[in-house]
PDB file of C-alpha atoms in Angstrom:
ATOM      1  CA  MET A   1      10.254   8.337  15.979  1.00 38.00           C
ATOM      2  CA  MET A   2      12.206  10.929  17.970  1.00 33.00           C
ATOM      3  CA  ALA A   3      10.919  14.478  17.859  1.00 34.00           C
ATOM      4  CA  SER A   4      14.431  15.894  17.409  1.00 31.00           C
ATOM      5  CA  PHE A   5      14.567  14.378  13.946  1.00 32.00           C
ATOM      6  CA  TRP A   6      11.653  16.457  12.750  1.00 35.00           C
ATOM      7  CA  HIS A   7      11.736  19.951  11.355  1.00 35.00           C
ATOM      8  CA  CYS A   8       8.256  21.450  11.242  1.00 37.00           C
ATOM      9  CA  VAL A   9       7.138  23.896   8.594  1.00 35.00           C
ATOM     10  CA  LEU A  10       4.551  26.419   9.743  1.00 33.00           C
ATOM     11  CA  VAL A  11       2.643  28.099   6.962  1.00 35.00           C
ATOM     12  CA  SER A  12       0.422  31.178   7.148  1.00 33.00           C
ATOM     13  CA  CYS A  13      -1.116  32.545   3.999  1.00 35.00           C
ATOM     14  CA  LEU A  14      -3.617  35.181   2.973  1.00 35.00           C
ATOM     15  CA  LEU A  15      -6.142  34.553   0.255  1.00 37.00           C
ATOM     16  CA  VAL A  16      -8.453  37.099  -1.329  1.00 35.00           C
ATOM     17  CA  VAL A  17     -11.530  35.494  -2.925  1.00 38.00           C
ATOM     18  CA  SER A  18     -14.199  37.840  -4.189  1.00 36.00           C
ATOM     19  CA  SER A  19     -12.934  40.554  -1.825  1.00 36.00           C
ATOM     20  CA  VAL A  20     -13.094  38.162   1.133  1.00 42.00           C
ATOM     21  CA  VAL A  21      -9.923  38.160   3.245  1.00 54.00           C
ATOM     22  CA  ALA A  22      -9.215  34.813   4.904  1.00 76.00           C
ATOM     23  CA  ASP A  23      -6.333  33.415   6.915  1.00 86.00           C
ATOM     24  CA  MET A  24      -4.993  29.851   6.875  1.00 89.00           C
ATOM     25  CA  LYS A  25      -2.786  28.636   9.714  1.00 93.00           C
ATOM     26  CA  LEU A  26      -1.034  25.288   9.349  1.00 94.00           C
ATOM     27  CA  ASP A  27       0.700  23.521  12.226  1.00 95.00           C
ATOM     28  CA  CYS A  28       2.648  20.434  11.098  1.00 95.00           C
ATOM     29  CA  ARG A  29       3.429  17.784  13.693  1.00 92.00           C
ATOM     30  CA  SER A  30       5.360  14.511  13.348  1.00 87.00           C
ATOM     31  CA  ASP A  31       2.335  12.373  12.459  1.00 88.00           C
ATOM     32  CA  HIS A  32      -0.539  14.825  11.992  1.00 93.00           C
ATOM     33  CA  LEU A  33      -1.416  18.428  11.259  1.00 95.00           C
ATOM     34  CA  ASN A  34      -3.758  21.103  12.531  1.00 95.00           C
ATOM     35  CA  LEU A  35      -5.187  23.438   9.910  1.00 96.00           C
ATOM     36  CA  VAL A  36      -7.416  26.412  10.742  1.00 94.00           C
ATOM     37  CA  TRP A  37      -9.096  28.518   8.049  1.00 92.00           C
ATOM     38  CA  THR A  38     -10.567  31.765   9.419  1.00 90.00           C
ATOM     39  CA  ASP A  39     -12.959  34.069   7.571  1.00 85.00           C
ATOM     40  CA  GLY A  40     -14.374  37.103   9.342  1.00 72.00           C
ATOM     41  CA  THR A  41     -17.270  37.488   6.929  1.00 70.00           C
ATOM     42  CA  SER A  42     -20.411  35.404   6.639  1.00 64.00           C
ATOM     43  CA  GLN A  43     -20.074  34.584   2.949  1.00 75.00           C
ATOM     44  CA  THR A  44     -18.277  31.242   3.288  1.00 80.00           C
ATOM     45  CA  ASP A  45     -20.089  27.964   3.966  1.00 83.00           C
ATOM     46  CA  PHE A  46     -17.485  26.138   6.075  1.00 85.00           C
ATOM     47  CA  SER A  47     -19.218  22.789   5.656  1.00 85.00           C
ATOM     48  CA  LEU A  48     -18.088  22.839   2.000  1.00 87.00           C
ATOM     49  CA  PHE A  49     -14.371  22.645   2.841  1.00 90.00           C
ATOM     50  CA  ARG A  50     -12.429  19.426   2.264  1.00 92.00           C
ATOM     51  CA  LEU A  51      -8.813  18.530   3.003  1.00 93.00           C
ATOM     52  CA  GLY A  52      -8.090  15.929   0.355  1.00 88.00           C
ATOM     53  CA  SER A  53     -10.751  13.287   1.011  1.00 85.00           C
ATOM     54  CA  CYS A  54     -11.498  14.436   4.584  1.00 89.00           C
ATOM     55  CA  PHE A  55     -14.426  16.452   5.894  1.00 88.00           C
ATOM     56  CA  PRO A  56     -13.753  19.176   8.499  1.00 91.00           C
ATOM     57  CA  THR A  57     -13.046  18.028  12.044  1.00 91.00           C
ATOM     58  CA  SER A  58     -15.188  20.938  13.210  1.00 91.00           C
ATOM     59  CA  PHE A  59     -16.374  24.369  12.078  1.00 88.00           C
ATOM     60  CA  THR A  60     -18.102  27.473  13.399  1.00 86.00           C
ATOM     61  CA  MET A  61     -19.550  30.611  11.824  1.00 83.00           C
ATOM     62  CA  LYS A  62     -16.024  32.050  11.452  1.00 86.00           C
ATOM     63  CA  GLU A  63     -13.585  29.159  11.004  1.00 90.00           C
ATOM     64  CA  VAL A  64     -13.087  25.583   9.858  1.00 92.00           C
ATOM     65  CA  ILE A  65     -10.676  23.188  11.571  1.00 94.00           C
ATOM     66  CA  PHE A  66      -8.925  20.058  10.328  1.00 96.00           C
ATOM     67  CA  ASN A  67      -7.055  17.918  12.849  1.00 94.00           C
ATOM     68  CA  VAL A  68      -5.963  14.870  10.833  1.00 93.00           C
ATOM     69  CA  GLU A  69      -3.209  12.271  10.570  1.00 91.00           C
ATOM     70  CA  PHE A  70      -0.987  11.949   7.495  1.00 90.00           C
ATOM     71  CA  GLY A  71      -2.256   8.413   7.005  1.00 83.00           C
ATOM     72  CA  ASP A  72      -5.720   9.823   6.308  1.00 86.00           C
ATOM     73  CA  CYS A  73      -7.218  12.212   3.740  1.00 87.00           C
ATOM     74  CA  SER A  74      -5.227  10.812   0.781  1.00 82.00           C
ATOM     75  CA  PHE A  75      -2.004  12.636   1.650  1.00 86.00           C
ATOM     76  CA  LYS A  76       0.849  12.079  -0.786  1.00 83.00           C
ATOM     77  CA  LYS A  77       4.272  11.267   0.667  1.00 77.00           C
ATOM     78  CA  LEU A  78       7.520  12.192  -1.059  1.00 74.00           C
ATOM     79  CA  VAL A  79      11.065  11.483   0.114  1.00 64.00           C
ATOM     80  CA  THR A  80      13.709  13.640  -1.507  1.00 62.00           C
ATOM     81  CA  GLY A  81      17.246  14.041  -0.176  1.00 61.00           C
ATOM     82  CA  ASN A  82      16.985  14.593   3.566  1.00 72.00           C
ATOM     83  CA  GLU A  83      13.356  15.700   3.458  1.00 78.00           C
ATOM     84  CA  LEU A  84      10.136  13.837   4.091  1.00 82.00           C
ATOM     85  CA  ILE A  85       7.249  15.777   2.538  1.00 86.00           C
ATOM     86  CA  TYR A  86       3.486  15.332   2.849  1.00 89.00           C
ATOM     87  CA  THR A  87       1.227  17.175   0.399  1.00 89.00           C
ATOM     88  CA  ASN A  88      -2.500  17.616  -0.042  1.00 90.00           C
ATOM     89  CA  ASP A  89      -5.051  20.225  -1.176  1.00 92.00           C
ATOM     90  CA  LEU A  90      -7.465  22.355   0.801  1.00 93.00           C
ATOM     91  CA  ILE A  91     -10.563  22.489  -1.389  1.00 91.00           C
ATOM     92  CA  TYR A  92     -13.625  24.730  -1.210  1.00 88.00           C
ATOM     93  CA  THR A  93     -16.400  23.260  -3.342  1.00 84.00           C
ATOM     94  CA  SER A  94     -18.740  26.285  -3.082  1.00 77.00           C
ATOM     95  CA  SER A  95     -22.435  26.137  -3.968  1.00 72.00           C
ATOM     96  CA  PRO A  96     -24.571  27.526  -6.839  1.00 72.00           C
ATOM     97  CA  ASP A  97     -25.898  30.448  -4.782  1.00 71.00           C
ATOM     98  CA  SER A  98     -22.588  31.323  -3.083  1.00 72.00           C
ATOM     99  CA  ASN A  99     -20.707  34.590  -3.639  1.00 76.00           C
ATOM    100  CA  VAL A 100     -17.440  32.743  -2.991  1.00 79.00           C
ATOM    101  CA  PRO A 101     -16.224  30.740  -6.017  1.00 84.00           C
ATOM    102  CA  PRO A 102     -14.617  27.289  -5.575  1.00 86.00           C
ATOM    103  CA  PHE A 103     -10.863  27.232  -5.018  1.00 87.00           C
ATOM    104  CA  SER A 104      -8.009  24.929  -4.071  1.00 88.00           C
ATOM    105  CA  LEU A 105      -4.817  25.613  -2.108  1.00 91.00           C
ATOM    106  CA  PRO A 106      -1.754  23.380  -1.634  1.00 92.00           C
ATOM    107  CA  VAL A 107      -1.049  22.119   1.880  1.00 94.00           C
ATOM    108  CA  VAL A 108       2.558  21.078   2.469  1.00 93.00           C
ATOM    109  CA  CYS A 109       4.313  19.716   5.557  1.00 94.00           C
ATOM    110  CA  SER A 110       8.069  19.185   5.260  1.00 91.00           C
ATOM    111  CA  PHE A 111      10.252  17.400   7.805  1.00 89.00           C
ATOM    112  CA  GLU A 112      13.875  16.427   8.211  1.00 84.00           C
ATOM    113  CA  ARG A 113      14.014  12.719   7.405  1.00 72.00           C
ATOM    114  CA  PRO A 114      14.625  10.644  10.573  1.00 69.00           C
ATOM    115  CA  LYS A 115      18.045   9.008  10.604  1.00 62.00           C
ATOM    116  CA  ASP A 116      16.521   5.595  11.318  1.00 56.00           C
ATOM    117  CA  TRP A 117      13.946   5.884   8.534  1.00 55.00           C
ATOM    118  CA  TYR A 118      14.298   3.536   5.570  1.00 50.00           C
ATOM    119  CA  PRO A 119      12.048   3.717   2.518  1.00 48.00           C
ATOM    120  CA  MET A 120       9.968   0.742   1.415  1.00 47.00           C
ATOM    121  CA  ILE A 121      11.341  -0.683  -1.793  1.00 44.00           C
ATOM    122  CA  TYR A 122       7.993  -0.419  -3.492  1.00 45.00           C
ATOM    123  CA  ASP A 123       5.101   1.581  -2.134  1.00 43.00           C
ATOM    124  CA  PRO A 124       2.577   2.185  -4.907  1.00 45.00           C
ATOM    125  CA  VAL A 125      -0.837   3.667  -4.357  1.00 42.00           C
ATOM    126  CA  PHE A 126      -3.706   2.609  -6.580  1.00 43.00           C
ATOM    127  CA  SER A 127      -7.140   4.178  -6.331  1.00 39.00           C
ATOM    128  CA  THR A 128      -9.963   1.862  -7.276  1.00 39.00           C
ATOM    129  CA  TYR A 129     -13.421   3.154  -8.108  1.00 36.00           C
ATOM    130  CA  GLY A 130     -16.563   1.112  -7.602  1.00 34.00           C
ATOM    131  CA  VAL A 131     -15.213  -0.859  -4.624  1.00 43.00           C
ATOM    132  CA  GLU A 132     -14.179   2.165  -2.537  1.00 50.00           C
ATOM    133  CA  ASP A 133     -10.511   3.194  -2.492  1.00 62.00           C
ATOM    134  CA  LEU A 134      -8.054   0.324  -2.036  1.00 75.00           C
ATOM    135  CA  VAL A 135      -4.339   0.892  -1.434  1.00 79.00           C
ATOM    136  CA  PHE A 136      -2.084  -2.029  -2.400  1.00 84.00           C
ATOM    137  CA  ARG A 137       1.516  -2.400  -1.188  1.00 87.00           C
ATOM    138  CA  LEU A 138       4.357  -4.843  -1.803  1.00 90.00           C
ATOM    139  CA  ALA A 139       7.548  -4.452   0.220  1.00 91.00           C
ATOM    140  CA  LEU A 140      10.780  -6.109   1.331  1.00 92.00           C
ATOM    141  CA  MET A 141      10.741  -6.493   5.122  1.00 92.00           C
ATOM    142  CA  ASN A 142      13.209  -7.222   7.908  1.00 91.00           C
ATOM    143  CA  ASP A 143      13.497 -10.712   9.409  1.00 92.00           C
ATOM    144  CA  ASP A 144      10.485 -10.458  11.757  1.00 91.00           C
ATOM    145  CA  PHE A 145       8.292  -8.373   9.417  1.00 91.00           C
ATOM    146  CA  SER A 146       8.283  -5.497  11.925  1.00 88.00           C
ATOM    147  CA  GLY A 147       9.616  -2.932   9.442  1.00 87.00           C
ATOM    148  CA  PRO A 148      11.127  -2.412   5.992  1.00 88.00           C
ATOM    149  CA  ALA A 149      14.354  -4.163   5.010  1.00 89.00           C
ATOM    150  CA  LYS A 150      17.547  -2.181   5.466  1.00 87.00           C
ATOM    151  CA  SER A 151      19.323  -3.969   2.623  1.00 90.00           C
ATOM    152  CA  THR A 152      18.344  -5.241  -0.809  1.00 92.00           C
ATOM    153  CA  ASN A 153      21.212  -7.749  -0.980  1.00 94.00           C
ATOM    154  CA  PHE A 154      20.475 -11.360   0.013  1.00 95.00           C
ATOM    155  CA  PRO A 155      22.968 -14.265   0.181  1.00 95.00           C
ATOM    156  CA  LEU A 156      22.043 -17.338  -1.855  1.00 96.00           C
ATOM    157  CA  GLY A 157      19.858 -19.647   0.263  1.00 95.00           C
ATOM    158  CA  SER A 158      18.851 -16.976   2.779  1.00 96.00           C
ATOM    159  CA  MET A 159      15.237 -16.000   3.334  1.00 97.00           C
ATOM    160  CA  ILE A 160      13.740 -12.910   1.690  1.00 96.00           C
ATOM    161  CA  PRO A 161      10.769 -11.593   3.729  1.00 96.00           C
ATOM    162  CA  ILE A 162       8.085 -10.043   1.500  1.00 95.00           C
ATOM    163  CA  MET A 163       4.907  -8.377   2.710  1.00 93.00           C
ATOM    164  CA  ALA A 164       1.861  -7.833   0.498  1.00 92.00           C
ATOM    165  CA  SER A 165      -1.034  -5.827   1.892  1.00 89.00           C
ATOM    166  CA  VAL A 166      -4.183  -3.926   1.022  1.00 86.00           C
ATOM    167  CA  GLU A 167      -5.536  -0.947   2.942  1.00 79.00           C
ATOM    168  CA  GLN A 168      -9.289  -1.306   2.812  1.00 68.00           C
ATOM    169  CA  VAL A 169     -10.459   2.160   3.984  1.00 62.00           C
ATOM    170  CA  ALA A 170     -14.270   1.857   4.242  1.00 58.00           C
ATOM    171  CA  HIS A 171     -14.642  -1.321   2.211  1.00 58.00           C
ATOM    172  CA  GLN A 172     -15.923  -4.611   3.561  1.00 66.00           C
ATOM    173  CA  PRO A 173     -13.188  -6.860   5.060  1.00 74.00           C
ATOM    174  CA  LEU A 174     -11.096  -8.379   2.266  1.00 83.00           C
ATOM    175  CA  LEU A 175      -8.571 -11.198   2.086  1.00 90.00           C
ATOM    176  CA  LEU A 176      -5.262 -10.365   0.395  1.00 92.00           C
ATOM    177  CA  LEU A 177      -3.916 -13.068  -1.943  1.00 95.00           C
ATOM    178  CA  LEU A 178      -1.067 -13.357  -4.423  1.00 96.00           C
ATOM    179  CA  GLU A 179      -2.310 -14.821  -7.694  1.00 95.00           C
ATOM    180  CA  GLU A 180       1.002 -14.908  -9.551  1.00 95.00           C
ATOM    181  CA  CYS A 181       4.607 -13.874  -8.840  1.00 96.00           C
ATOM    182  CA  VAL A 182       7.633 -14.226 -11.134  1.00 95.00           C
ATOM    183  CA  ALA A 183      11.196 -12.976 -10.912  1.00 95.00           C
ATOM    184  CA  ALA A 184      12.756 -11.146 -13.845  1.00 94.00           C
ATOM    185  CA  THR A 185      15.817  -9.017 -14.538  1.00 93.00           C
ATOM    186  CA  THR A 186      13.759  -6.056 -15.774  1.00 90.00           C
ATOM    187  CA  ALA A 187      11.222  -3.740 -14.140  1.00 86.00           C
ATOM    188  CA  ASP A 188       8.948  -4.206 -17.168  1.00 86.00           C
ATOM    189  CA  LEU A 189       7.985  -7.679 -18.330  1.00 83.00           C
ATOM    190  CA  GLN A 190       8.674  -8.115 -22.022  1.00 77.00           C
ATOM    191  CA  SER A 191       7.916 -10.819 -24.528  1.00 75.00           C
ATOM    192  CA  GLY A 192      10.659 -13.422 -24.330  1.00 76.00           C
ATOM    193  CA  SER A 193      11.909 -12.275 -20.902  1.00 79.00           C
ATOM    194  CA  ASP A 194      13.706 -14.913 -18.868  1.00 88.00           C
ATOM    195  CA  LEU A 195      11.475 -15.593 -15.859  1.00 93.00           C
ATOM    196  CA  TYR A 196      11.674 -17.541 -12.609  1.00 96.00           C
ATOM    197  CA  PRO A 197       8.232 -18.725 -11.396  1.00 96.00           C
ATOM    198  CA  ILE A 198       7.483 -18.176  -7.709  1.00 97.00           C
ATOM    199  CA  ILE A 199       3.681 -18.287  -7.449  1.00 97.00           C
ATOM    200  CA  THR A 200       1.598 -19.643 -10.319  1.00 96.00           C
ATOM    201  CA  ASN A 201      -1.727 -21.331 -10.984  1.00 94.00           C
ATOM    202  CA  LYS A 202      -3.839 -18.793  -9.067  1.00 94.00           C
ATOM    203  CA  GLY A 203      -2.091 -18.834  -5.701  1.00 96.00           C
ATOM    204  CA  CYS A 204       0.228 -21.878  -5.698  1.00 97.00           C
ATOM    205  CA  LEU A 205       3.655 -21.164  -4.216  1.00 98.00           C
ATOM    206  CA  VAL A 206       5.432 -23.511  -6.622  1.00 97.00           C
ATOM    207  CA  ASP A 207       8.863 -22.439  -5.389  1.00 97.00           C
ATOM    208  CA  SER A 208       8.036 -24.129  -2.050  1.00 97.00           C
ATOM    209  CA  LYS A 209       8.297 -27.547  -3.754  1.00 96.00           C
ATOM    210  CA  ILE A 210      12.021 -27.072  -4.411  1.00 95.00           C
ATOM    211  CA  SER A 211      13.036 -24.764  -1.564  1.00 96.00           C
ATOM    212  CA  ARG A 212      12.205 -23.607   1.967  1.00 97.00           C
ATOM    213  CA  SER A 213       9.913 -20.861   0.680  1.00 97.00           C
ATOM    214  CA  THR A 214       6.629 -20.636   2.594  1.00 97.00           C
ATOM    215  CA  PHE A 215       3.715 -18.419   3.551  1.00 97.00           C
ATOM    216  CA  GLU A 216       3.854 -17.248   7.167  1.00 95.00           C
ATOM    217  CA  PRO A 217       0.695 -17.533   9.339  1.00 94.00           C
ATOM    218  CA  ARG A 218      -1.526 -14.503   8.871  1.00 91.00           C
ATOM    219  CA  GLU A 219      -1.800 -11.780  11.496  1.00 87.00           C
ATOM    220  CA  LYS A 220      -4.337  -9.800   9.448  1.00 87.00           C
ATOM    221  CA  SER A 221      -6.583 -10.897   6.608  1.00 88.00           C
ATOM    222  CA  SER A 222      -5.457  -7.833   4.662  1.00 89.00           C
ATOM    223  CA  GLU A 223      -1.789  -8.885   4.769  1.00 92.00           C
ATOM    224  CA  LEU A 224       0.135 -11.820   3.309  1.00 96.00           C
ATOM    225  CA  MET A 225       3.675 -12.610   4.481  1.00 96.00           C
ATOM    226  CA  LEU A 226       5.948 -14.619   2.189  1.00 97.00           C
ATOM    227  CA  LEU A 227       9.345 -16.025   3.107  1.00 97.00           C
ATOM    228  CA  LEU A 228      11.113 -16.580  -0.202  1.00 98.00           C
ATOM    229  CA  GLN A 229      14.390 -18.511  -0.244  1.00 97.00           C
ATOM    230  CA  ALA A 230      16.997 -16.668  -2.295  1.00 96.00           C
ATOM    231  CA  PHE A 231      17.391 -18.527  -5.612  1.00 96.00           C
ATOM    232  CA  ARG A 232      20.120 -18.908  -8.248  1.00 93.00           C
ATOM    233  CA  PHE A 233      18.133 -17.153 -10.956  1.00 95.00           C
ATOM    234  CA  ALA A 234      20.022 -14.054 -12.176  1.00 93.00           C
ATOM    235  CA  LEU A 235      22.648 -14.514  -9.462  1.00 94.00           C
ATOM    236  CA  GLY A 236      24.533 -11.257  -8.895  1.00 92.00           C
ATOM    237  CA  GLN A 237      22.185  -9.284 -11.156  1.00 93.00           C
ATOM    238  CA  GLU A 238      19.382  -6.890 -10.326  1.00 92.00           C
ATOM    239  CA  VAL A 239      16.150  -8.856  -9.856  1.00 93.00           C
ATOM    240  CA  TYR A 240      12.561  -7.592  -9.922  1.00 92.00           C
ATOM    241  CA  ILE A 241       9.624  -9.569  -8.559  1.00 94.00           C
ATOM    242  CA  HIS A 242       6.407  -9.041 -10.499  1.00 92.00           C
ATOM    243  CA  CYS A 243       3.199  -9.979  -8.673  1.00 93.00           C
ATOM    244  CA  SER A 244      -0.527  -9.932  -9.203  1.00 92.00           C
ATOM    245  CA  LEU A 245      -2.263  -8.986  -5.925  1.00 92.00           C
ATOM    246  CA  LEU A 246      -5.869  -9.958  -5.310  1.00 91.00           C
ATOM    247  CA  ALA A 247      -8.222  -8.490  -2.689  1.00 89.00           C
ATOM    248  CA  TRP A 248     -11.119 -10.901  -2.321  1.00 86.00           C
ATOM    249  CA  ASP A 249     -14.139 -11.852  -0.256  1.00 81.00           C
ATOM    250  CA  PRO A 250     -12.748 -14.101   2.543  1.00 82.00           C
ATOM    251  CA  LEU A 251     -15.921 -16.225   2.452  1.00 78.00           C
ATOM    252  CA  ASP A 252     -15.580 -16.994  -1.249  1.00 79.00           C
ATOM    253  CA  LEU A 253     -12.367 -19.024  -1.583  1.00 83.00           C
ATOM    254  CA  ASP A 254     -12.094 -21.624  -4.336  1.00 89.00           C
ATOM    255  CA  THR A 255      -9.423 -23.247  -6.515  1.00 92.00           C
ATOM    256  CA  THR A 256      -8.673 -19.893  -8.164  1.00 92.00           C
ATOM    257  CA  LYS A 257      -8.800 -17.759  -4.988  1.00 92.00           C
ATOM    258  CA  LYS A 258      -6.389 -19.280  -2.497  1.00 94.00           C
ATOM    259  CA  ALA A 259      -2.911 -19.235  -0.916  1.00 96.00           C
ATOM    260  CA  CYS A 260      -1.246 -22.679  -1.070  1.00 97.00           C
ATOM    261  CA  HIS A 261       2.272 -23.779  -0.156  1.00 97.00           C
ATOM    262  CA  TYR A 262       3.942 -27.178  -0.251  1.00 97.00           C
ATOM    263  CA  VAL A 263       4.743 -28.839   3.074  1.00 95.00           C
ATOM    264  CA  LYS A 264       7.409 -31.558   2.924  1.00 91.00           C
ATOM    265  CA  ASP A 265       6.100 -35.091   3.598  1.00 90.00           C
ATOM    266  CA  HIS A 266       2.558 -33.716   3.662  1.00 92.00           C
ATOM    267  CA  GLY A 267       1.767 -32.080   0.339  1.00 95.00           C
ATOM    268  CA  TRP A 268      -0.061 -28.910  -0.661  1.00 97.00           C
ATOM    269  CA  GLU A 269      -1.655 -27.001   2.221  1.00 96.00           C
ATOM    270  CA  LEU A 270      -4.111 -24.117   2.243  1.00 95.00           C
ATOM    271  CA  LEU A 271      -2.702 -21.275   4.340  1.00 94.00           C
ATOM    272  CA  ASP A 272      -5.972 -19.916   5.705  1.00 90.00           C
ATOM    273  CA  ASN A 273      -7.645 -23.206   6.618  1.00 88.00           C
ATOM    274  CA  PRO A 274      -5.710 -26.478   6.161  1.00 91.00           C
ATOM    275  CA  VAL A 275      -8.980 -28.408   6.533  1.00 89.00           C
ATOM    276  CA  TYR A 276      -9.851 -27.229   3.025  1.00 90.00           C
ATOM    277  CA  SER A 277      -6.464 -28.026   1.489  1.00 93.00           C
ATOM    278  CA  GLY A 278      -8.345 -29.895  -1.242  1.00 93.00           C
ATOM    279  CA  LEU A 279      -8.568 -26.495  -2.945  1.00 93.00           C
ATOM    280  CA  CYS A 280      -4.816 -26.870  -3.538  1.00 96.00           C
ATOM    281  CA  ASP A 281      -5.024 -30.226  -5.323  1.00 94.00           C
ATOM    282  CA  CYS A 282      -4.975 -28.492  -8.690  1.00 95.00           C
ATOM    283  CA  CYS A 283      -1.555 -26.927  -7.978  1.00 96.00           C
ATOM    284  CA  ASP A 284       0.117 -29.839  -9.762  1.00 93.00           C
ATOM    285  CA  SER A 285      -2.169 -29.516 -12.787  1.00 93.00           C
ATOM    286  CA  THR A 286      -4.343 -26.540 -13.806  1.00 92.00           C
ATOM    287  CA  CYS A 287      -6.488 -24.424 -11.497  1.00 91.00           C
ATOM    288  CA  LYS A 288      -9.310 -23.344 -13.748  1.00 81.00           C
ATOM    289  CA  THR A 289     -10.939 -19.944 -13.493  1.00 65.00           C
ATOM    290  CA  ARG A 290     -14.642 -19.926 -12.807  1.00 54.00           C
ATOM    291  CA  LYS A 291     -16.674 -18.041 -15.380  1.00 47.00           C
ATOM    292  CA  THR A 292     -19.658 -17.305 -13.170  1.00 39.00           C
ATOM    293  CA  ARG A 293     -18.084 -14.252 -11.561  1.00 41.00           C
ATOM    294  CA  SER A 294     -16.226 -11.290 -12.977  1.00 37.00           C
ATOM    295  CA  LEU A 295     -13.552  -9.339 -11.106  1.00 39.00           C
ATOM    296  CA  GLU A 296     -14.341  -6.365 -13.244  1.00 39.00           C
ATOM    297  CA  SER A 297     -17.792  -6.205 -11.713  1.00 37.00           C
ATOM    298  CA  GLY A 298     -16.164  -4.901  -8.536  1.00 41.00           C
ATOM    299  CA  LYS A 299     -18.571  -6.870  -6.344  1.00 42.00           C
ATOM    300  CA  THR A 300     -16.217  -9.212  -4.519  1.00 47.00           C
ATOM    301  CA  GLY A 301     -12.644  -8.239  -5.266  1.00 60.00           C
ATOM    302  CA  LEU A 302     -10.004  -6.582  -7.353  1.00 82.00           C
ATOM    303  CA  VAL A 303      -6.660  -7.499  -8.941  1.00 84.00           C
ATOM    304  CA  GLN A 304      -3.693  -5.108  -9.082  1.00 86.00           C
ATOM    305  CA  LYS A 305      -0.190  -5.523 -10.518  1.00 87.00           C
ATOM    306  CA  ALA A 306       2.896  -4.597  -8.492  1.00 88.00           C
ATOM    307  CA  VAL A 307       6.671  -4.770  -8.904  1.00 89.00           C
ATOM    308  CA  LEU A 308       9.226  -5.215  -6.109  1.00 91.00           C
ATOM    309  CA  GLY A 309      12.870  -4.360  -6.576  1.00 87.00           C
ATOM    310  CA  PRO A 310      15.541  -4.188  -7.581  1.00 91.00           C
ATOM    311  CA  LEU A 311      17.135  -6.671  -5.210  1.00 93.00           C
ATOM    312  CA  THR A 312      20.321  -8.707  -5.639  1.00 94.00           C
ATOM    313  CA  ILE A 313      21.094 -12.309  -4.694  1.00 96.00           C
ATOM    314  CA  THR A 314      24.779 -12.940  -4.037  1.00 94.00           C
ATOM    315  CA  ASP A 315      26.928 -16.066  -3.746  1.00 90.00           C
ATOM    316  CA  SER A 316      29.826 -15.703  -1.317  1.00 77.00           C
ATOM    317  CA  THR A 317      31.519 -18.826  -2.717  1.00 74.00           C
ATOM    318  CA  LEU A 318      32.143 -17.202  -6.115  1.00 62.00           C
TER     319      LEU A 318
END
């Protein structure tokens, strides 16, 4: 990302808290920021500062320093017009015997959007409590999965690269799976909606039986790459792909926790270990859910819904 594309916002502000004068200096860089909070008095406990979810990088008797990347600390990213904006809060939690009350200040870094930057079609953030914070994503990608797609139009029969991922933060290593995926013409699934099944039966890529759709070999356990062949469903209309993403214990796969695709002249194959492709045998019948474990317990995994789109499938022969 070229530095000339970035416009850095430098912020200095004065805050008076219980007659204490403090100075905040913010230096925004392309991928990180440096924040220094200085207080000439001895009333502030600098260990009680937080920047979003981050502890101070360092602190002394007179100042606290945060040197963090935008991918950390629960920064929020907003793209509006030609601006790329990162926001967070500087928080002082105080203590019962402190003369300085708790407070919160906005921290904002605004940049000129790079000319070669393209937004992900769908980039939701879900915070999950009880299993640490998990961030799920579902996105259209370019042909080699090296970056986001530059177009949402796909010719009939072409391949649509889709990436599903989970950012695990401090959680134990998890395997990302797609339980169910269907295509629809609306962003919200409604009773009676016309649907096109893609993945059903707890991880069976049923579309691979009638097309060239397939799961790509994994590069990371936390990512799942799907090549979906553009279908005739809702041809020329806006299409949304609704998926159920599952983050799961990689050592606890079974008939309801799997990623299976159909290989011509071979049959159903388990993506992560073909030796155990017997887990996919139920893809032509019903893969029953075990009742001995509960996802809601938060012990081994979590399910999250996501929607990708809109995208359009076109037919050049029409």
